[in-house]
């Protein structure tokens, strides 16, 4: 288990490569397209991964990426055009707004900060 940087930590997070971020978002996109019926408790994988990357890399991932993946989800699921796009843009905005403060906390407190999103 990796130790997260905290206010008393001197560890610096290195930037993540863009191909890895896009690969994880694409994998989440394809996981969302898997037909599971009305199975309870299955998360929106794209929203989960988008929130993670917006908190972890707020300068690299933002509302534009959320909008593009939202439109792809709308097309892939046959939803009303813009439904997922709006939700992902709002999620990316809120995740970017708490990104600077969330990384100061331990992992369980980070989860509590991101849970309402």
JSON list of N, CA and C in Angstrom, two decimals, residues 11-69:
[
{"chain": "A", "resi": 11, "resn": "UNK", "atom": "N", "xyz": [7.22, 13.81, 0.64]},
{"chain": "A", "resi": 11, "resn": "UNK", "atom": "CA", "xyz": [7.17, 13.08, -0.62]},
{"chain": "A", "resi": 11, "resn": "UNK", "atom": "C", "xyz": [6.44, 13.91, -1.68]},
{"chain": "A", "resi": 12, "resn": "UNK", "atom": "N", "xyz": [6.97, 13.94, -2.88]},
{"chain": "A", "resi": 12, "resn": "UNK", "atom": "CA", "xyz": [6.37, 14.70, -3.97]},
{"chain": "A", "resi": 12, "resn": "UNK", "atom": "C", "xyz": [5.80, 13.70, -4.97]},
{"chain": "A", "resi": 13, "resn": "UNK", "atom": "N", "xyz": [4.56, 13.92, -5.39]},
{"chain": "A", "resi": 13, "resn": "UNK", "atom": "CA", "xyz": [3.95, 13.06, -6.39]},
{"chain": "A", "resi": 13, "resn": "UNK", "atom": "C", "xyz": [4.48, 13.43, -7.78]},
{"chain": "A", "resi": 14, "resn": "UNK", "atom": "N", "xyz": [4.96, 12.45, -8.51]},
{"chain": "A", "resi": 14, "resn": "UNK", "atom": "CA", "xyz": [5.43, 12.68, -9.86]},
{"chain": "A", "resi": 14, "resn": "UNK", "atom": "C", "xyz": [4.24, 12.67, -10.81]},
{"chain": "A", "resi": 15, "resn": "UNK", "atom": "N", "xyz": [4.32, 13.43, -11.91]},
{"chain": "A", "resi": 15, "resn": "UNK", "atom": "CA", "xyz": [3.20, 13.44, -12.85]},
{"chain": "A", "resi": 15, "resn": "UNK", "atom": "C", "xyz": [3.06, 12.08, -13.55]},
{"chain": "A", "resi": 16, "resn": "UNK", "atom": "N", "xyz": [1.83, 11.77, -13.89]},
{"chain": "A", "resi": 16, "resn": "UNK", "atom": "CA", "xyz": [1.52, 10.50, -14.56]},
{"chain": "A", "resi": 16, "resn": "UNK", "atom": "C", "xyz": [1.56, 10.72, -16.07]},
{"chain": "A", "resi": 17, "resn": "UNK", "atom": "N", "xyz": [1.95, 9.72, -16.80]},
{"chain": "A", "resi": 17, "resn": "UNK", "atom": "CA", "xyz": [2.01, 9.83, -18.26]},
{"chain": "A", "resi": 17, "resn": "UNK", "atom": "C", "xyz": [0.60, 9.90, -18.84]},
{"chain": "A", "resi": 18, "resn": "UNK", "atom": "N", "xyz": [0.45, 10.70, -19.88]},
{"chain": "A", "resi": 18, "resn": "UNK", "atom": "CA", "xyz": [-0.86, 10.92, -20.49]},
{"chain": "A", "resi": 18, "resn": "UNK", "atom": "C", "xyz": [-1.45, 9.63, -21.06]},
{"chain": "A", "resi": 19, "resn": "UNK", "atom": "N", "xyz": [-0.61, 8.77, -21.63]},
{"chain": "A", "resi": 19, "resn": "UNK", "atom": "CA", "xyz": [-1.14, 7.54, -22.22]},
{"chain": "A", "resi": 19, "resn": "UNK", "atom": "C", "xyz": [-1.77, 6.66, -21.15]},
{"chain": "A", "resi": 20, "resn": "UNK", "atom": "N", "xyz": [-1.22, 6.67, -19.94]},
{"chain": "A", "resi": 20, "resn": "UNK", "atom": "CA", "xyz": [-1.78, 5.84, -18.87]},
{"chain": "A", "resi": 20, "resn": "UNK", "atom": "C", "xyz": [-3.14, 6.38, -18.42]},
{"chain": "A", "resi": 21, "resn": "UNK", "atom": "N", "xyz": [-3.25, 7.70, -18.35]},
{"chain": "A", "resi": 21, "resn": "UNK", "atom": "CA", "xyz": [-4.53, 8.30, -17.97]},
{"chain": "A", "resi": 21, "resn": "UNK", "atom": "C", "xyz": [-5.59, 7.98, -19.01]},
{"chain": "A", "resi": 22, "resn": "UNK", "atom": "N", "xyz": [-5.26, 8.15, -20.28]},
{"chain": "A", "resi": 22, "resn": "UNK", "atom": "CA", "xyz": [-6.23, 7.87, -21.34]},
{"chain": "A", "resi": 22, "resn": "UNK", "atom": "C", "xyz": [-6.56, 6.38, -21.42]},
{"chain": "A", "resi": 23, "resn": "UNK", "atom": "N", "xyz": [-5.58, 5.52, -21.17]},
{"chain": "A", "resi": 23, "resn": "UNK", "atom": "CA", "xyz": [-5.84, 4.08, -21.16]},
{"chain": "A", "resi": 23, "resn": "UNK", "atom": "C", "xyz": [-6.82, 3.72, -20.05]},
{"chain": "A", "resi": 24, "resn": "UNK", "atom": "N", "xyz": [-6.62, 4.29, -18.86]},
{"chain": "A", "resi": 24, "resn": "UNK", "atom": "CA", "xyz": [-7.53, 3.97, -17.75]},
{"chain": "A", "resi": 24, "resn": "UNK", "atom": "C", "xyz": [-8.93, 4.50, -18.00]},
{"chain": "A", "resi": 25, "resn": "UNK", "atom": "N", "xyz": [-9.05, 5.68, -18.62]},
{"chain": "A", "resi": 25, "resn": "UNK", "atom": "CA", "xyz": [-10.37, 6.20, -18.96]},
{"chain": "A", "resi": 25, "resn": "UNK", "atom": "C", "xyz": [-11.04, 5.36, -20.04]},
{"chain": "A", "resi": 26, "resn": "UNK", "atom": "N", "xyz": [-10.26, 4.88, -21.02]},
{"chain": "A", "resi": 26, "resn": "UNK", "atom": "CA", "xyz": [-10.82, 4.02, -22.06]},
{"chain": "A", "resi": 26, "resn": "UNK", "atom": "C", "xyz": [-11.26, 2.68, -21.48]},
{"chain": "A", "resi": 27, "resn": "UNK", "atom": "N", "xyz": [-10.47, 2.13, -20.56]},
{"chain": "A", "resi": 27, "resn": "UNK", "atom": "CA", "xyz": [-10.87, 0.87, -19.91]},
{"chain": "A", "resi": 27, "resn": "UNK", "atom": "C", "xyz": [-12.15, 1.06, -19.11]},
{"chain": "A", "resi": 28, "resn": "UNK", "atom": "N", "xyz": [-12.27, 2.18, -18.42]},
{"chain": "A", "resi": 28, "resn": "UNK", "atom": "CA", "xyz": [-13.49, 2.47, -17.67]},
{"chain": "A", "resi": 28, "resn": "UNK", "atom": "C", "xyz": [-14.67, 2.64, -18.61]},
{"chain": "A", "resi": 29, "resn": "UNK", "atom": "N", "xyz": [-14.45, 3.27, -19.76]},
{"chain": "A", "resi": 29, "resn": "UNK", "atom": "CA", "xyz": [-15.50, 3.43, -20.75]},
{"chain": "A", "resi": 29, "resn": "UNK", "atom": "C", "xyz": [-16.02, 2.07, -21.23]},
{"chain": "A", "resi": 30, "resn": "UNK", "atom": "N", "xyz": [-15.10, 1.16, -21.54]},
{"chain": "A", "resi": 30, "resn": "UNK", "atom": "CA", "xyz": [-15.52, -0.16, -22.02]},
{"chain": "A", "resi": 30, "resn": "UNK", "atom": "C", "xyz": [-16.17, -0.98, -20.89]},
{"chain": "A", "resi": 31, "resn": "UNK", "atom": "N", "xyz": [-15.74, -0.77, -19.65]},
{"chain": "A", "resi": 31, "resn": "UNK", "atom": "CA", "xyz": [-16.42, -1.44, -18.53]},
{"chain": "A", "resi": 31, "resn": "UNK", "atom": "C", "xyz": [-17.85, -0.95, -18.37]},
{"chain": "A", "resi": 32, "resn": "UNK", "atom": "N", "xyz": [-18.09, 0.33, -18.66]},
{"chain": "A", "resi": 32, "resn": "UNK", "atom": "CA", "xyz": [-19.45, 0.86, -18.59]},
{"chain": "A", "resi": 32, "resn": "UNK", "atom": "C", "xyz": [-20.33, 0.28, -19.68]},
{"chain": "A", "resi": 33, "resn": "UNK", "atom": "N", "xyz": [-19.74, -0.11, -20.80]},
{"chain": "A", "resi": 33, "resn": "UNK", "atom": "CA", "xyz": [-20.54, -0.63, -21.91]},
{"chain": "A", "resi": 33, "resn": "UNK", "atom": "C", "xyz": [-20.88, -2.12, -21.77]},
{"chain": "A", "resi": 34, "resn": "UNK", "atom": "N", "xyz": [-20.31, -2.79, -20.78]},
{"chain": "A", "resi": 34, "resn": "UNK", "atom": "CA", "xyz": [-20.61, -4.21, -20.56]},
{"chain": "A", "resi": 34, "resn": "UNK", "atom": "C", "xyz": [-22.07, -4.33, -20.10]},
{"chain": "A", "resi": 35, "resn": "UNK", "atom": "N", "xyz": [-22.87, -5.13, -20.82]},
{"chain": "A", "resi": 35, "resn": "UNK", "atom": "CA", "xyz": [-24.29, -5.23, -20.46]},
{"chain": "A", "resi": 35, "resn": "UNK", "atom": "C", "xyz": [-24.48, -6.12, -19.22]},
{"chain": "A", "resi": 36, "resn": "UNK", "atom": "N", "xyz": [-24.79, -5.50, -18.09]},
{"chain": "A", "resi": 36, "resn": "UNK", "atom": "CA", "xyz": [-24.99, -6.23, -16.85]},
{"chain": "A", "resi": 36, "resn": "UNK", "atom": "C", "xyz": [-26.46, -6.25, -16.42]},
{"chain": "A", "resi": 37, "resn": "UNK", "atom": "N", "xyz": [-27.34, -5.73, -17.25]},
{"chain": "A", "resi": 37, "resn": "UNK", "atom": "CA", "xyz": [-28.74, -5.70, -16.88]},
{"chain": "A", "resi": 37, "resn": "UNK", "atom": "C", "xyz": [-29.00, -4.68, -15.79]},
{"chain": "A", "resi": 38, "resn": "UNK", "atom": "N", "xyz": [-29.85, -5.03, -14.86]},
{"chain": "A", "resi": 38, "resn": "UNK", "atom": "CA", "xyz": [-30.18, -4.12, -13.75]},
{"chain": "A", "resi": 38, "resn": "UNK", "atom": "C", "xyz": [-29.48, -4.57, -12.47]},
{"chain": "A", "resi": 39, "resn": "UNK", "atom": "N", "xyz": [-28.22, -4.90, -12.58]},
{"chain": "A", "resi": 39, "resn": "UNK", "atom": "CA", "xyz": [-27.45, -5.34, -11.43]},
{"chain": "A", "resi": 39, "resn": "UNK", "atom": "C", "xyz": [-27.23, -4.16, -10.48]},
{"chain": "A", "resi": 40, "resn": "UNK", "atom": "N", "xyz": [-27.54, -4.38, -9.20]},
{"chain": "A", "resi": 40, "resn": "UNK", "atom": "CA", "xyz": [-27.44, -3.32, -8.20]},
{"chain": "A", "resi": 40, "resn": "UNK", "atom": "C", "xyz": [-25.99, -3.20, -7.71]},
{"chain": "A", "resi": 41, "resn": "UNK", "atom": "N", "xyz": [-25.55, -1.97, -7.49]},
{"chain": "A", "resi": 41, "resn": "UNK", "atom": "CA", "xyz": [-24.24, -1.74, -6.90]},
{"chain": "A", "resi": 41, "resn": "UNK", "atom": "C", "xyz": [-23.10, -1.61, -7.89]},
{"chain": "A", "resi": 42, "resn": "UNK", "atom": "N", "xyz": [-23.38, -1.59, -9.19]},
{"chain": "A", "resi": 42, "resn": "UNK", "atom": "CA", "xyz": [-22.33, -1.43, -10.19]},
{"chain": "A", "resi": 42, "resn": "UNK", "atom": "C", "xyz": [-22.09, 0.07, -10.38]},
{"chain": "A", "resi": 43, "resn": "UNK", "atom": "N", "xyz": [-20.87, 0.55, -10.13]},
{"chain": "A", "resi": 43, "resn": "UNK", "atom": "CA", "xyz": [-20.63, 1.99, -10.24]},
{"chain": "A", "resi": 43, "resn": "UNK", "atom": "C", "xyz": [-20.51, 2.45, -11.68]},
{"chain": "A", "resi": 44, "resn": "UNK", "atom": "N", "xyz": [-20.59, 3.74, -11.86]},
{"chain": "A", "resi": 44, "resn": "UNK", "atom": "CA", "xyz": [-20.30, 4.36, -13.15]},
{"chain": "A", "resi": 44, "resn": "UNK", "atom": "C", "xyz": [-18.77, 4.48, -13.21]},
{"chain": "A", "resi": 45, "resn": "UNK", "atom": "N", "xyz": [-18.14, 3.58, -13.94]},
{"chain": "A", "resi": 45, "resn": "UNK", "atom": "CA", "xyz": [-16.69, 3.48, -13.94]},
{"chain": "A", "resi": 45, "resn": "UNK", "atom": "C", "xyz": [-16.02, 4.73, -14.48]},
{"chain": "A", "resi": 46, "resn": "UNK", "atom": "N", "xyz": [-16.61, 5.32, -15.51]},
{"chain": "A", "resi": 46, "resn": "UNK", "atom": "CA", "xyz": [-16.00, 6.52, -16.08]},
{"chain": "A", "resi": 46, "resn": "UNK", "atom": "C", "xyz": [-16.03, 7.66, -15.06]},
{"chain": "A", "resi": 47, "resn": "UNK", "atom": "N", "xyz": [-17.14, 7.80, -14.35]},
{"chain": "A", "resi": 47, "resn": "UNK", "atom": "CA", "xyz": [-17.24, 8.86, -13.34]},
{"chain": "A", "resi": 47, "resn": "UNK", "atom": "C", "xyz": [-16.22, 8.63, -12.22]},
{"chain": "A", "resi": 48, "resn": "UNK", "atom": "N", "xyz": [-16.05, 7.39, -11.83]},
{"chain": "A", "resi": 48, "resn": "UNK", "atom": "CA", "xyz": [-15.10, 7.06, -10.77]},
{"chain": "A", "resi": 48, "resn": "UNK", "atom": "C", "xyz": [-13.67, 7.37, -11.18]},
{"chain": "A", "resi": 49, "resn": "UNK", "atom": "N", "xyz": [-13.28, 6.93, -12.37]},
{"chain": "A", "resi": 49, "resn": "UNK", "atom": "CA", "xyz": [-11.92, 7.16, -12.85]},
{"chain": "A", "resi": 49, "resn": "UNK", "atom": "C", "xyz": [-11.70, 8.64, -13.16]},
{"chain": "A", "resi": 50, "resn": "UNK", "atom": "N", "xyz": [-12.72, 9.30, -13.71]},
{"chain": "A", "resi": 50, "resn": "UNK", "atom": "CA", "xyz": [-12.60, 10.73, -13.99]},
{"chain": "A", "resi": 50, "resn": "UNK", "atom": "C", "xyz": [-12.41, 11.53, -12.71]},
{"chain": "A", "resi": 51, "resn": "UNK", "atom": "N", "xyz": [-13.16, 11.20, -11.67]},
{"chain": "A", "resi": 51, "resn": "UNK", "atom": "CA", "xyz": [-13.00, 11.90, -10.39]},
{"chain": "A", "resi": 51, "resn": "UNK", "atom": "C", "xyz": [-11.61, 11.65, -9.82]},
{"chain": "A", "resi": 52, "resn": "UNK", "atom": "N", "xyz": [-11.12, 10.42, -9.93]},
{"chain": "A", "resi": 52, "resn": "UNK", "atom": "CA", "xyz": [-9.77, 10.12, -9.42]},
{"chain": "A", "resi": 52, "resn": "UNK", "atom": "C", "xyz": [-8.72, 10.96, -10.14]},
{"chain": "A", "resi": 53, "resn": "UNK", "atom": "N", "xyz": [-8.76, 10.97, -11.48]},
{"chain": "A", "resi": 53, "resn": "UNK", "atom": "CA", "xyz": [-7.73, 11.69, -12.22]},
{"chain": "A", "resi": 53, "resn": "UNK", "atom": "C", "xyz": [-7.87, 13.20, -12.07]},
{"chain": "A", "resi": 54, "resn": "UNK", "atom": "N", "xyz": [-9.08, 13.70, -11.88]},
{"chain": "A", "resi": 54, "resn": "UNK", "atom": "CA", "xyz": [-9.24, 15.14, -11.67]},
{"chain": "A", "resi": 54, "resn": "UNK", "atom": "C", "xyz": [-8.66, 15.56, -10.33]},
{"chain": "A", "resi": 55, "resn": "UNK", "atom": "N", "xyz": [-8.71, 14.69, -9.35]},
{"chain": "A", "resi": 55, "resn": "UNK", "atom": "CA", "xyz": [-8.11, 15.00, -8.06]},
{"chain": "A", "resi": 55, "resn": "UNK", "atom": "C", "xyz": [-6.60, 14.79, -8.12]},
{"chain": "A", "resi": 56, "resn": "UNK", "atom": "N", "xyz": [-6.16, 13.73, -8.75]},
{"chain": "A", "resi": 56, "resn": "UNK", "atom": "CA", "xyz": [-4.73, 13.40, -8.78]},
{"chain": "A", "resi": 56, "resn": "UNK", "atom": "C", "xyz": [-3.94, 14.28, -9.74]},
{"chain": "A", "resi": 57, "resn": "UNK", "atom": "N", "xyz": [-4.49, 14.57, -10.92]},
{"chain": "A", "resi": 57, "resn": "UNK", "atom": "CA", "xyz": [-3.82, 15.37, -11.95]},
{"chain": "A", "resi": 57, "resn": "UNK", "atom": "C", "xyz": [-4.75, 16.48, -12.43]},
{"chain": "A", "resi": 58, "resn": "UNK", "atom": "N", "xyz": [-5.01, 17.50, -11.60]},
{"chain": "A", "resi": 58, "resn": "UNK", "atom": "CA", "xyz": [-6.00, 18.52, -11.98]},
{"chain": "A", "resi": 58, "resn": "UNK", "atom": "C", "xyz": [-5.58, 19.38, -13.17]},
{"chain": "A", "resi": 59, "resn": "UNK", "atom": "N", "xyz": [-4.31, 19.48, -13.48]},
{"chain": "A", "resi": 59, "resn": "UNK", "atom": "CA", "xyz": [-3.88, 20.27, -14.63]},
{"chain": "A", "resi": 59, "resn": "UNK", "atom": "C", "xyz": [-3.97, 19.49, -15.93]},
{"chain": "A", "resi": 60, "resn": "UNK", "atom": "N", "xyz": [-3.95, 18.18, -15.86]},
{"chain": "A", "resi": 60, "resn": "UNK", "atom": "CA", "xyz": [-3.97, 17.35, -17.07]},
{"chain": "A", "resi": 60, "resn": "UNK", "atom": "C", "xyz": [-5.38, 16.93, -17.46]},
{"chain": "A", "resi": 61, "resn": "UNK", "atom": "N", "xyz": [-6.23, 16.68, -16.49]},
{"chain": "A", "resi": 61, "resn": "UNK", "atom": "CA", "xyz": [-7.58, 16.18, -16.76]},
{"chain": "A", "resi": 61, "resn": "UNK", "atom": "C", "xyz": [-8.57, 17.17, -16.18]},
{"chain": "A", "resi": 62, "resn": "UNK", "atom": "N", "xyz": [-9.57, 17.53, -16.96]},
{"chain": "A", "resi": 62, "resn": "UNK", "atom": "CA", "xyz": [-10.54, 18.50, -16.49]},
{"chain": "A", "resi": 62, "resn": "UNK", "atom": "C", "xyz": [-11.89, 18.34, -17.16]},
{"chain": "A", "resi": 63, "resn": "UNK", "atom": "N", "xyz": [-12.56, 19.46, -17.28]},
{"chain": "A", "resi": 63, "resn": "UNK", "atom": "CA", "xyz": [-13.93, 19.45, -17.78]},
{"chain": "A", "resi": 63, "resn": "UNK", "atom": "C", "xyz": [-14.01, 19.07, -19.26]},
{"chain": "A", "resi": 64, "resn": "UNK", "atom": "N", "xyz": [-12.99, 19.40, -20.05]},
{"chain": "A", "resi": 64, "resn": "UNK", "atom": "CA", "xyz": [-13.00, 19.04, -21.46]},
{"chain": "A", "resi": 64, "resn": "UNK", "atom": "C", "xyz": [-12.98, 17.53, -21.67]},
{"chain": "A", "resi": 65, "resn": "UNK", "atom": "N", "xyz": [-12.15, 16.85, -20.91]},
{"chain": "A", "resi": 65, "resn": "UNK", "atom": "CA", "xyz": [-12.09, 15.38, -20.98]},
{"chain": "A", "resi": 65, "resn": "UNK", "atom": "C", "xyz": [-13.41, 14.79, -20.50]},
{"chain": "A", "resi": 66, "resn": "UNK", "atom": "N", "xyz": [-13.97, 15.37, -19.44]},
{"chain": "A", "resi": 66, "resn": "UNK", "atom": "CA", "xyz": [-15.27, 14.91, -18.94]},
{"chain": "A", "resi": 66, "resn": "UNK", "atom": "C", "xyz": [-16.35, 15.07, -19.98]},
{"chain": "A", "resi": 67, "resn": "UNK", "atom": "N", "xyz": [-16.33, 16.19, -20.70]},
{"chain": "A", "resi": 67, "resn": "UNK", "atom": "CA", "xyz": [-17.33, 16.43, -21.74]},
{"chain": "A", "resi": 67, "resn": "UNK", "atom": "C", "xyz": [-17.21, 15.42, -22.87]},
{"chain": "A", "resi": 68, "resn": "UNK", "atom": "N", "xyz": [-15.98, 15.16, -23.32]},
{"chain": "A", "resi": 68, "resn": "UNK", "atom": "CA", "xyz": [-15.77, 14.20, -24.43]},
{"chain": "A", "resi": 68, "resn": "UNK", "atom": "C", "xyz": [-16.21, 12.80, -24.02]},
{"chain": "A", "resi": 69, "resn": "UNK", "atom": "N", "xyz": [-15.79, 12.35, -22.84]},
{"chain": "A", "resi": 69, "resn": "UNK", "atom": "CA", "xyz": [-16.18, 11.01, -22.41]},
{"chain": "A", "resi": 69, "resn": "UNK", "atom": "C", "xyz": [-17.68, 10.95, -22.10]}
]
